[in-house]
PDB file of N, CA and C in Angstrom:
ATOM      1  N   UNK J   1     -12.795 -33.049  -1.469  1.00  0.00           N
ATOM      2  CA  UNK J   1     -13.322 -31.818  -2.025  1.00  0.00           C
ATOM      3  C   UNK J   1     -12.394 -30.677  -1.651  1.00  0.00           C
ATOM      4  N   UNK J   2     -12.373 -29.515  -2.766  1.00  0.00           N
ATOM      5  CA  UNK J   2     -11.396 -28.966  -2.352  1.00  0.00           C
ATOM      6  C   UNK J   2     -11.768 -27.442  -2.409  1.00  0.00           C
ATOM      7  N   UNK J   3     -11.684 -26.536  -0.873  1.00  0.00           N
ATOM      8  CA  UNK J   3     -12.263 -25.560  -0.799  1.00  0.00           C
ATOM      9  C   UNK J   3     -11.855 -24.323  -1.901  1.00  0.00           C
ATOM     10  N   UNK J   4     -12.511 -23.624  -2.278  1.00  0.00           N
ATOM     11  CA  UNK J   4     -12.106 -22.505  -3.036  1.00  0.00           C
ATOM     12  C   UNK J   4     -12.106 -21.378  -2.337  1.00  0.00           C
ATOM     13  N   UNK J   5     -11.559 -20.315  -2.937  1.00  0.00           N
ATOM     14  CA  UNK J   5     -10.865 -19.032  -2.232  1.00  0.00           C
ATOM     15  C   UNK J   5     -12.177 -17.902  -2.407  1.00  0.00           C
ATOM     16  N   UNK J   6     -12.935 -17.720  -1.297  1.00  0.00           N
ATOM     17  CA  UNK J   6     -13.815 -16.831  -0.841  1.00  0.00           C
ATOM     18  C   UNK J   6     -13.779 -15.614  -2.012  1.00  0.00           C
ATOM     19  N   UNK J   7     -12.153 -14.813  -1.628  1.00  0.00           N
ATOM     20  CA  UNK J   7     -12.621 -13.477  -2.759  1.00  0.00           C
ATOM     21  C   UNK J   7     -12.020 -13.979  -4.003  1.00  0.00           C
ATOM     22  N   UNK J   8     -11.018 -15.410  -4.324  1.00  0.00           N
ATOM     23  CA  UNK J   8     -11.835 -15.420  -5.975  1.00  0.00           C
ATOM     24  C   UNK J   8     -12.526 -15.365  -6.774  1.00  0.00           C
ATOM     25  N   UNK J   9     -13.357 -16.248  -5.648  1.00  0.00           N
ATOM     26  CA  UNK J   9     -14.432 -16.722  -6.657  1.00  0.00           C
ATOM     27  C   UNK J   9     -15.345 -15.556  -6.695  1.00  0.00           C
ATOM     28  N   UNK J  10     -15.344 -14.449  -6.046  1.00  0.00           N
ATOM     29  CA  UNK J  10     -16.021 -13.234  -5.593  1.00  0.00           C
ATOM     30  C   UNK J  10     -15.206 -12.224  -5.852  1.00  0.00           C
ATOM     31  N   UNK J  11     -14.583 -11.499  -7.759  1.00  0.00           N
ATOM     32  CA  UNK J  11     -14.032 -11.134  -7.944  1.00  0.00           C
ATOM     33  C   UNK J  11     -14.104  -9.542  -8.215  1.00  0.00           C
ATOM     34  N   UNK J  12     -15.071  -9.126  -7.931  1.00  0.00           N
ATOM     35  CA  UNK J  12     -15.171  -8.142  -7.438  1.00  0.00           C
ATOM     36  C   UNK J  12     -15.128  -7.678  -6.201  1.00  0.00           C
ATOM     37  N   UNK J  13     -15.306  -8.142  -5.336  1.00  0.00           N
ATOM     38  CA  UNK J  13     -15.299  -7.804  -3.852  1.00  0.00           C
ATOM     39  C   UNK J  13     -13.929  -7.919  -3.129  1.00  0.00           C
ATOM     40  N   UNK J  14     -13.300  -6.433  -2.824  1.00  0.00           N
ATOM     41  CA  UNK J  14     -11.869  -6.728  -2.725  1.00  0.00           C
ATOM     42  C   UNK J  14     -11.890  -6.985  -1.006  1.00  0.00           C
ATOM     43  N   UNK J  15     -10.938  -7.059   0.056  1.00  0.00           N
ATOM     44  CA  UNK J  15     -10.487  -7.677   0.902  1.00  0.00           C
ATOM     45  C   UNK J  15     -10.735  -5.833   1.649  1.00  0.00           C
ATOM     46  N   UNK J  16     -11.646  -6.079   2.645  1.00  0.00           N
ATOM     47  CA  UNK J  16     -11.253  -4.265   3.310  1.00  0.00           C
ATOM     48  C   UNK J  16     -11.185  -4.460   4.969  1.00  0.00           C
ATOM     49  N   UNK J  17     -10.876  -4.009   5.213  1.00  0.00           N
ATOM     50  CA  UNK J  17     -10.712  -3.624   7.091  1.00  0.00           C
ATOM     51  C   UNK J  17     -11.984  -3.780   7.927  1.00  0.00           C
ATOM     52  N   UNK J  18     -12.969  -2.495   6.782  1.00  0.00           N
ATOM     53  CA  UNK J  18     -14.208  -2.325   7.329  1.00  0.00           C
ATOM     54  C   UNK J  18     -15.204  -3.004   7.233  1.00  0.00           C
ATOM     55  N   UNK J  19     -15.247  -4.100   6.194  1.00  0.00           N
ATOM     56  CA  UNK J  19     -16.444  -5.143   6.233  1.00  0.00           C
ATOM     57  C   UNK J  19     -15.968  -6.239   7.490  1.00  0.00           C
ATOM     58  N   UNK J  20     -16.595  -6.107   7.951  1.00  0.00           N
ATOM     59  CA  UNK J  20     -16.570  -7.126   9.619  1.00  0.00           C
ATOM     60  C   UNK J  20     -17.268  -8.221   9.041  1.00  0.00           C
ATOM     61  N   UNK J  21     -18.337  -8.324   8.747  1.00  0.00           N
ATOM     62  CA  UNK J  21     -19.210  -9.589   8.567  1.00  0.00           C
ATOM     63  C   UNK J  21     -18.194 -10.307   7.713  1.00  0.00           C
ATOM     64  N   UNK J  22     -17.880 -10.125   6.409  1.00  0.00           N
ATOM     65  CA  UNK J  22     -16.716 -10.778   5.960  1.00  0.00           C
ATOM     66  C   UNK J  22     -15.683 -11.258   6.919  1.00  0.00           C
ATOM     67  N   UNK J  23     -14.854 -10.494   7.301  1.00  0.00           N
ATOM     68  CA  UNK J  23     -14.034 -11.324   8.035  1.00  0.00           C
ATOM     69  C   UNK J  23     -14.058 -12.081   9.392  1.00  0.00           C
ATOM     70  N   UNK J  24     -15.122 -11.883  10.010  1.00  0.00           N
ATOM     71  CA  UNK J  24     -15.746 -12.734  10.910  1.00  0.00           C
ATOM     72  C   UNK J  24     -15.846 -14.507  10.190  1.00  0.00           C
ATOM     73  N   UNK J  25     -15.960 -14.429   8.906  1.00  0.00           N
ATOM     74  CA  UNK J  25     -15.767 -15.939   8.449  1.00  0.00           C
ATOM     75  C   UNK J  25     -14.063 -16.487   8.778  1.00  0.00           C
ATOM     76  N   UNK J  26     -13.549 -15.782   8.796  1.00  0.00           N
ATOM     77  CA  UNK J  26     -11.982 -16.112   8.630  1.00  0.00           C
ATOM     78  C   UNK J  26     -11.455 -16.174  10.355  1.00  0.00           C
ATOM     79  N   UNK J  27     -12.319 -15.985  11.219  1.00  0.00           N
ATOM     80  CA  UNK J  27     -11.673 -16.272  12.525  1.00  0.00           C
ATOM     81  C   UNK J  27     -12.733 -17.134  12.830  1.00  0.00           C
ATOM     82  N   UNK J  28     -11.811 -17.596  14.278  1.00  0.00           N
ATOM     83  CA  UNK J  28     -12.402 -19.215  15.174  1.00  0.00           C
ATOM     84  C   UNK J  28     -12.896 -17.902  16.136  1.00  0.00           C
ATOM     85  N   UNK J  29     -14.037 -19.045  16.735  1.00  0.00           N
ATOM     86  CA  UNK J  29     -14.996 -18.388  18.393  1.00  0.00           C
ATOM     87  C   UNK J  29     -14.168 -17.633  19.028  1.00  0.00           C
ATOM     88  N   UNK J  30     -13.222 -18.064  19.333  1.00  0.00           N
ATOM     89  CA  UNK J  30     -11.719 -17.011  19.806  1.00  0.00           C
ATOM     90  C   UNK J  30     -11.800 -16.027  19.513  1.00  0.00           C
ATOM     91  N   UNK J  31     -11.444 -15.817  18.457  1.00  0.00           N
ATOM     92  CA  UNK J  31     -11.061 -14.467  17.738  1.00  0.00           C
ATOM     93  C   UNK J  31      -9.711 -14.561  16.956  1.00  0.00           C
ATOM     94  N   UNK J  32      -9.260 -15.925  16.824  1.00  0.00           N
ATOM     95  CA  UNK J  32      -7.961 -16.237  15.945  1.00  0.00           C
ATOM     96  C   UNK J  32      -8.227 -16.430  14.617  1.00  0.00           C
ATOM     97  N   UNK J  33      -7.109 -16.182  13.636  1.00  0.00           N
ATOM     98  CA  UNK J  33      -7.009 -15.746  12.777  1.00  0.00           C
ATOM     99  C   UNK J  33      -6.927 -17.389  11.816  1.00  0.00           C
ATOM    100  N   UNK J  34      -7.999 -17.953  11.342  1.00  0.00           N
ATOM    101  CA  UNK J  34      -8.291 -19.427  11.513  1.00  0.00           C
ATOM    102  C   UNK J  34      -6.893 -19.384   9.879  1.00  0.00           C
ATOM    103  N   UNK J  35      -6.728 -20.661   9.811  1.00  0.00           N
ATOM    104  CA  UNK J  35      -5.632 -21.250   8.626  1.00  0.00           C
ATOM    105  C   UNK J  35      -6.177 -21.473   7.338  1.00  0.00           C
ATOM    106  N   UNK J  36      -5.541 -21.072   6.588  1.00  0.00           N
ATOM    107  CA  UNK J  36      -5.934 -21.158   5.108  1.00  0.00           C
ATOM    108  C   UNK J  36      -6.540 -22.921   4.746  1.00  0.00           C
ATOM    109  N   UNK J  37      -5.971 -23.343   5.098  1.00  0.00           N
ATOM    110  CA  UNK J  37      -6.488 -24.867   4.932  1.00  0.00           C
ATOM    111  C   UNK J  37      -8.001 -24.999   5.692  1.00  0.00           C
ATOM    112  N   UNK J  38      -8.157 -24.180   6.970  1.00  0.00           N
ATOM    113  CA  UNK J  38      -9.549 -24.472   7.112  1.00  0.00           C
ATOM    114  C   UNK J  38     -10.597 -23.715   5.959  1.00  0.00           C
ATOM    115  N   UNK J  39     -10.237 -22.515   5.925  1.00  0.00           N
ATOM    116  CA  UNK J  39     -10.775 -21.403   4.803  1.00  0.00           C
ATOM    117  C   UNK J  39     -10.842 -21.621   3.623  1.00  0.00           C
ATOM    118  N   UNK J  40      -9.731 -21.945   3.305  1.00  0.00           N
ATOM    119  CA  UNK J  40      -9.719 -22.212   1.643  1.00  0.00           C
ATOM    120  C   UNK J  40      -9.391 -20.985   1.181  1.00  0.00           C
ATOM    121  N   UNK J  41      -8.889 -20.505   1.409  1.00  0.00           N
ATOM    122  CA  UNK J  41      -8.350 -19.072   0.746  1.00  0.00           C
ATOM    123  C   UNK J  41      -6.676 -19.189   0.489  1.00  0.00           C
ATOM    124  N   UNK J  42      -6.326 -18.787  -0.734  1.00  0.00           N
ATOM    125  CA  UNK J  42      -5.560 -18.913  -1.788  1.00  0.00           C
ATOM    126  C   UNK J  42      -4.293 -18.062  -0.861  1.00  0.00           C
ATOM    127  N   UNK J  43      -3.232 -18.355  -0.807  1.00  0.00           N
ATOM    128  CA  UNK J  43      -1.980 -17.202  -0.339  1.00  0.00           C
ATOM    129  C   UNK J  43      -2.360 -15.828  -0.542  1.00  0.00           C
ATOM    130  N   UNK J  44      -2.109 -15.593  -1.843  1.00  0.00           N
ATOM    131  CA  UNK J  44      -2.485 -13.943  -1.758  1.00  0.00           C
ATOM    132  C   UNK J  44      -3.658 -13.735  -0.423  1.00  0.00           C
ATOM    133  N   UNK J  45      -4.749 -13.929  -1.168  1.00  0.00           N
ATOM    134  CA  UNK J  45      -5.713 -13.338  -0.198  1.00  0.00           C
ATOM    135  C   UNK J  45      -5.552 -14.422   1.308  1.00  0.00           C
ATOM    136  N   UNK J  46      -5.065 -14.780   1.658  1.00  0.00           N
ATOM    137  CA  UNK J  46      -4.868 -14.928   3.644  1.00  0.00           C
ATOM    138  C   UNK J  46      -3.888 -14.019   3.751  1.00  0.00           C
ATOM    139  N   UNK J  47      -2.981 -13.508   3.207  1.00  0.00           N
ATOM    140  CA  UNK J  47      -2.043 -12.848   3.784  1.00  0.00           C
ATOM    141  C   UNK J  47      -2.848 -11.127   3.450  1.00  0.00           C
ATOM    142  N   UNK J  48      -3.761 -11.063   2.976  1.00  0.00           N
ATOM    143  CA  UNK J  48      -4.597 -10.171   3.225  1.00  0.00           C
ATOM    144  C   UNK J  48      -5.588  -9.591   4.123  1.00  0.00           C
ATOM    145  N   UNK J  49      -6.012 -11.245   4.121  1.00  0.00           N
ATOM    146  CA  UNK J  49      -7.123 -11.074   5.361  1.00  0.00           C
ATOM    147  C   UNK J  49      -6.736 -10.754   6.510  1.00  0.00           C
ATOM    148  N   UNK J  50      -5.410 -11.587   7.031  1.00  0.00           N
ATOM    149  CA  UNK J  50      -4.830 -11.323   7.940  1.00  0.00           C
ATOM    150  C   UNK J  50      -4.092  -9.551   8.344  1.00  0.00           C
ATOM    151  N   UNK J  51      -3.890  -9.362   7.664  1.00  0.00           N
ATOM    152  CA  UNK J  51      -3.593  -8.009   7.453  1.00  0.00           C
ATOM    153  C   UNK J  51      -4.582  -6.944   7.684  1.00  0.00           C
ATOM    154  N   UNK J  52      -5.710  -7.296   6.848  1.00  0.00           N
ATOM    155  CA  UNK J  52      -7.302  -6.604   6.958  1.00  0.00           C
ATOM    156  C   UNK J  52      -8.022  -7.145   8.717  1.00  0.00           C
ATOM    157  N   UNK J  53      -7.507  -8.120   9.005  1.00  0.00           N
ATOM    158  CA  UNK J  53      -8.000  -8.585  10.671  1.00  0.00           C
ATOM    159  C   UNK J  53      -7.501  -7.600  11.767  1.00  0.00           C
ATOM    160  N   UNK J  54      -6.195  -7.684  11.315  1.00  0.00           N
ATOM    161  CA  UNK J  54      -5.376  -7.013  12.054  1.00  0.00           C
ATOM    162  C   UNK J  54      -5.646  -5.431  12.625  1.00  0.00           C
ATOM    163  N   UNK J  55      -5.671  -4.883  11.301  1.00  0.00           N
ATOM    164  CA  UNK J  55      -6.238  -3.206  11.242  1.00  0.00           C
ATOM    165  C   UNK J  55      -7.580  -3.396  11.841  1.00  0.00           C
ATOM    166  N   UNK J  56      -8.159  -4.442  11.519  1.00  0.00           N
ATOM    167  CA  UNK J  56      -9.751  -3.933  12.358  1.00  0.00           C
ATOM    168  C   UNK J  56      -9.324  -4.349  13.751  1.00  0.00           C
ATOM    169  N   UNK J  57      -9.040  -5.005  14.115  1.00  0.00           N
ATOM    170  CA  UNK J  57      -8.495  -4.952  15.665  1.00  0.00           C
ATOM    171  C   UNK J  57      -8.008  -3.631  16.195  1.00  0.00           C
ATOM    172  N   UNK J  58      -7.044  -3.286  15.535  1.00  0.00           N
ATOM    173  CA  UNK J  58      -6.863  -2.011  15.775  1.00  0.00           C
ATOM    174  C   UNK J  58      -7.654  -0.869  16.052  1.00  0.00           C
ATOM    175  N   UNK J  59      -8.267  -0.628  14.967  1.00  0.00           N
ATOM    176  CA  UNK J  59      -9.635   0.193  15.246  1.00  0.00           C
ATOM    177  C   UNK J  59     -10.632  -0.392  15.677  1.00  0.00           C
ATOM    178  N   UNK J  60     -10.411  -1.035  16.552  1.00  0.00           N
ATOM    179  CA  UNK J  60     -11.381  -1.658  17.620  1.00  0.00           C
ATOM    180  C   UNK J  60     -13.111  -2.128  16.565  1.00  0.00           C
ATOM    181  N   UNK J  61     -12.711  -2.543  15.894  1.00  0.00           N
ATOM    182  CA  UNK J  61     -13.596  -3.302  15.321  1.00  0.00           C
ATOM    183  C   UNK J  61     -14.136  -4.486  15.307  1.00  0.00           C
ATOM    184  N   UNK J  62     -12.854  -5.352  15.938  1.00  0.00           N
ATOM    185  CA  UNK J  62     -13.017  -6.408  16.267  1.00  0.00           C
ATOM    186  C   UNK J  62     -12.450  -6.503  17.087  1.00  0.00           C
ATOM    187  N   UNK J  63     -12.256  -7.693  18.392  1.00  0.00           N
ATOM    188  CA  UNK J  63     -11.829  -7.862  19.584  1.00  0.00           C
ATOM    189  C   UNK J  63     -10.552  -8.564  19.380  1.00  0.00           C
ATOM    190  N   UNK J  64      -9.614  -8.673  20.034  1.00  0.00           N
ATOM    191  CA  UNK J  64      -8.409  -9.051  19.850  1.00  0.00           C
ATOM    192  C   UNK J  64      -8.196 -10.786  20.122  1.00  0.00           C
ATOM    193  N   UNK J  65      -9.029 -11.062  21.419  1.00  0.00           N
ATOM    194  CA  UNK J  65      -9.674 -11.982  21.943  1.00  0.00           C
ATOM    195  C   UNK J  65     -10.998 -11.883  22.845  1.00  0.00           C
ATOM    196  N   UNK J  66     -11.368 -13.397  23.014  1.00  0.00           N
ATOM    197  CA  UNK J  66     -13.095 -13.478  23.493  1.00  0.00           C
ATOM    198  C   UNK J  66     -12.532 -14.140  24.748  1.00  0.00           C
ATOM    199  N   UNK J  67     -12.862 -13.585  25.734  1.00  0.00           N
ATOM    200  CA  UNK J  67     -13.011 -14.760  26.936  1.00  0.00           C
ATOM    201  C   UNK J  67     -13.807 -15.131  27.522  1.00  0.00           C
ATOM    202  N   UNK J  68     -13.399 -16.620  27.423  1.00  0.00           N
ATOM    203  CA  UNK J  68     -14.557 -17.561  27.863  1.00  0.00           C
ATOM    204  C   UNK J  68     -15.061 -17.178  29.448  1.00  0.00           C
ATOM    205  N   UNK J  69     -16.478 -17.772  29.635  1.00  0.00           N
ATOM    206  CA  UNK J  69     -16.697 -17.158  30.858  1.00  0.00           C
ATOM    207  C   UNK J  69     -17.031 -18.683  31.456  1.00  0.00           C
TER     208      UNK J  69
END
């Protein structure tokens, strides 16, 4: 079976910084930036998400990493 690409198939909903709940699908328990092969998301959009992960890290939106306790 072969995964399909989150904001294709969801073609209105573009790729933003500020939706967290969205990109919370695209990282592992970590906080890493999980692989298109686990995701299923198409080139264009991972090299988006990743991009959109990034900036929310930045603005402290999301954590950079989780440590285990």
């Amino acid at each position: 079976m072969i995964k399909q690409c989150y904001y294709c198939t969801h073609a209105q909903k573009p790729v933003d910084w500020k939706d967290i709940q969205t990109l919370r699908k695209f990282t592992s328990t970590q906080g890493r930036i999980l692989a298109p092969r686990v995701t299923g998301a198409c080139s264009k959009h991972q090299r988006k998400i990743a991009r959109a992960i990034k900036r929310a890290r930045v603005m402290s939106l999301m954590p950079f990493t989780i440590q285990a306790v």
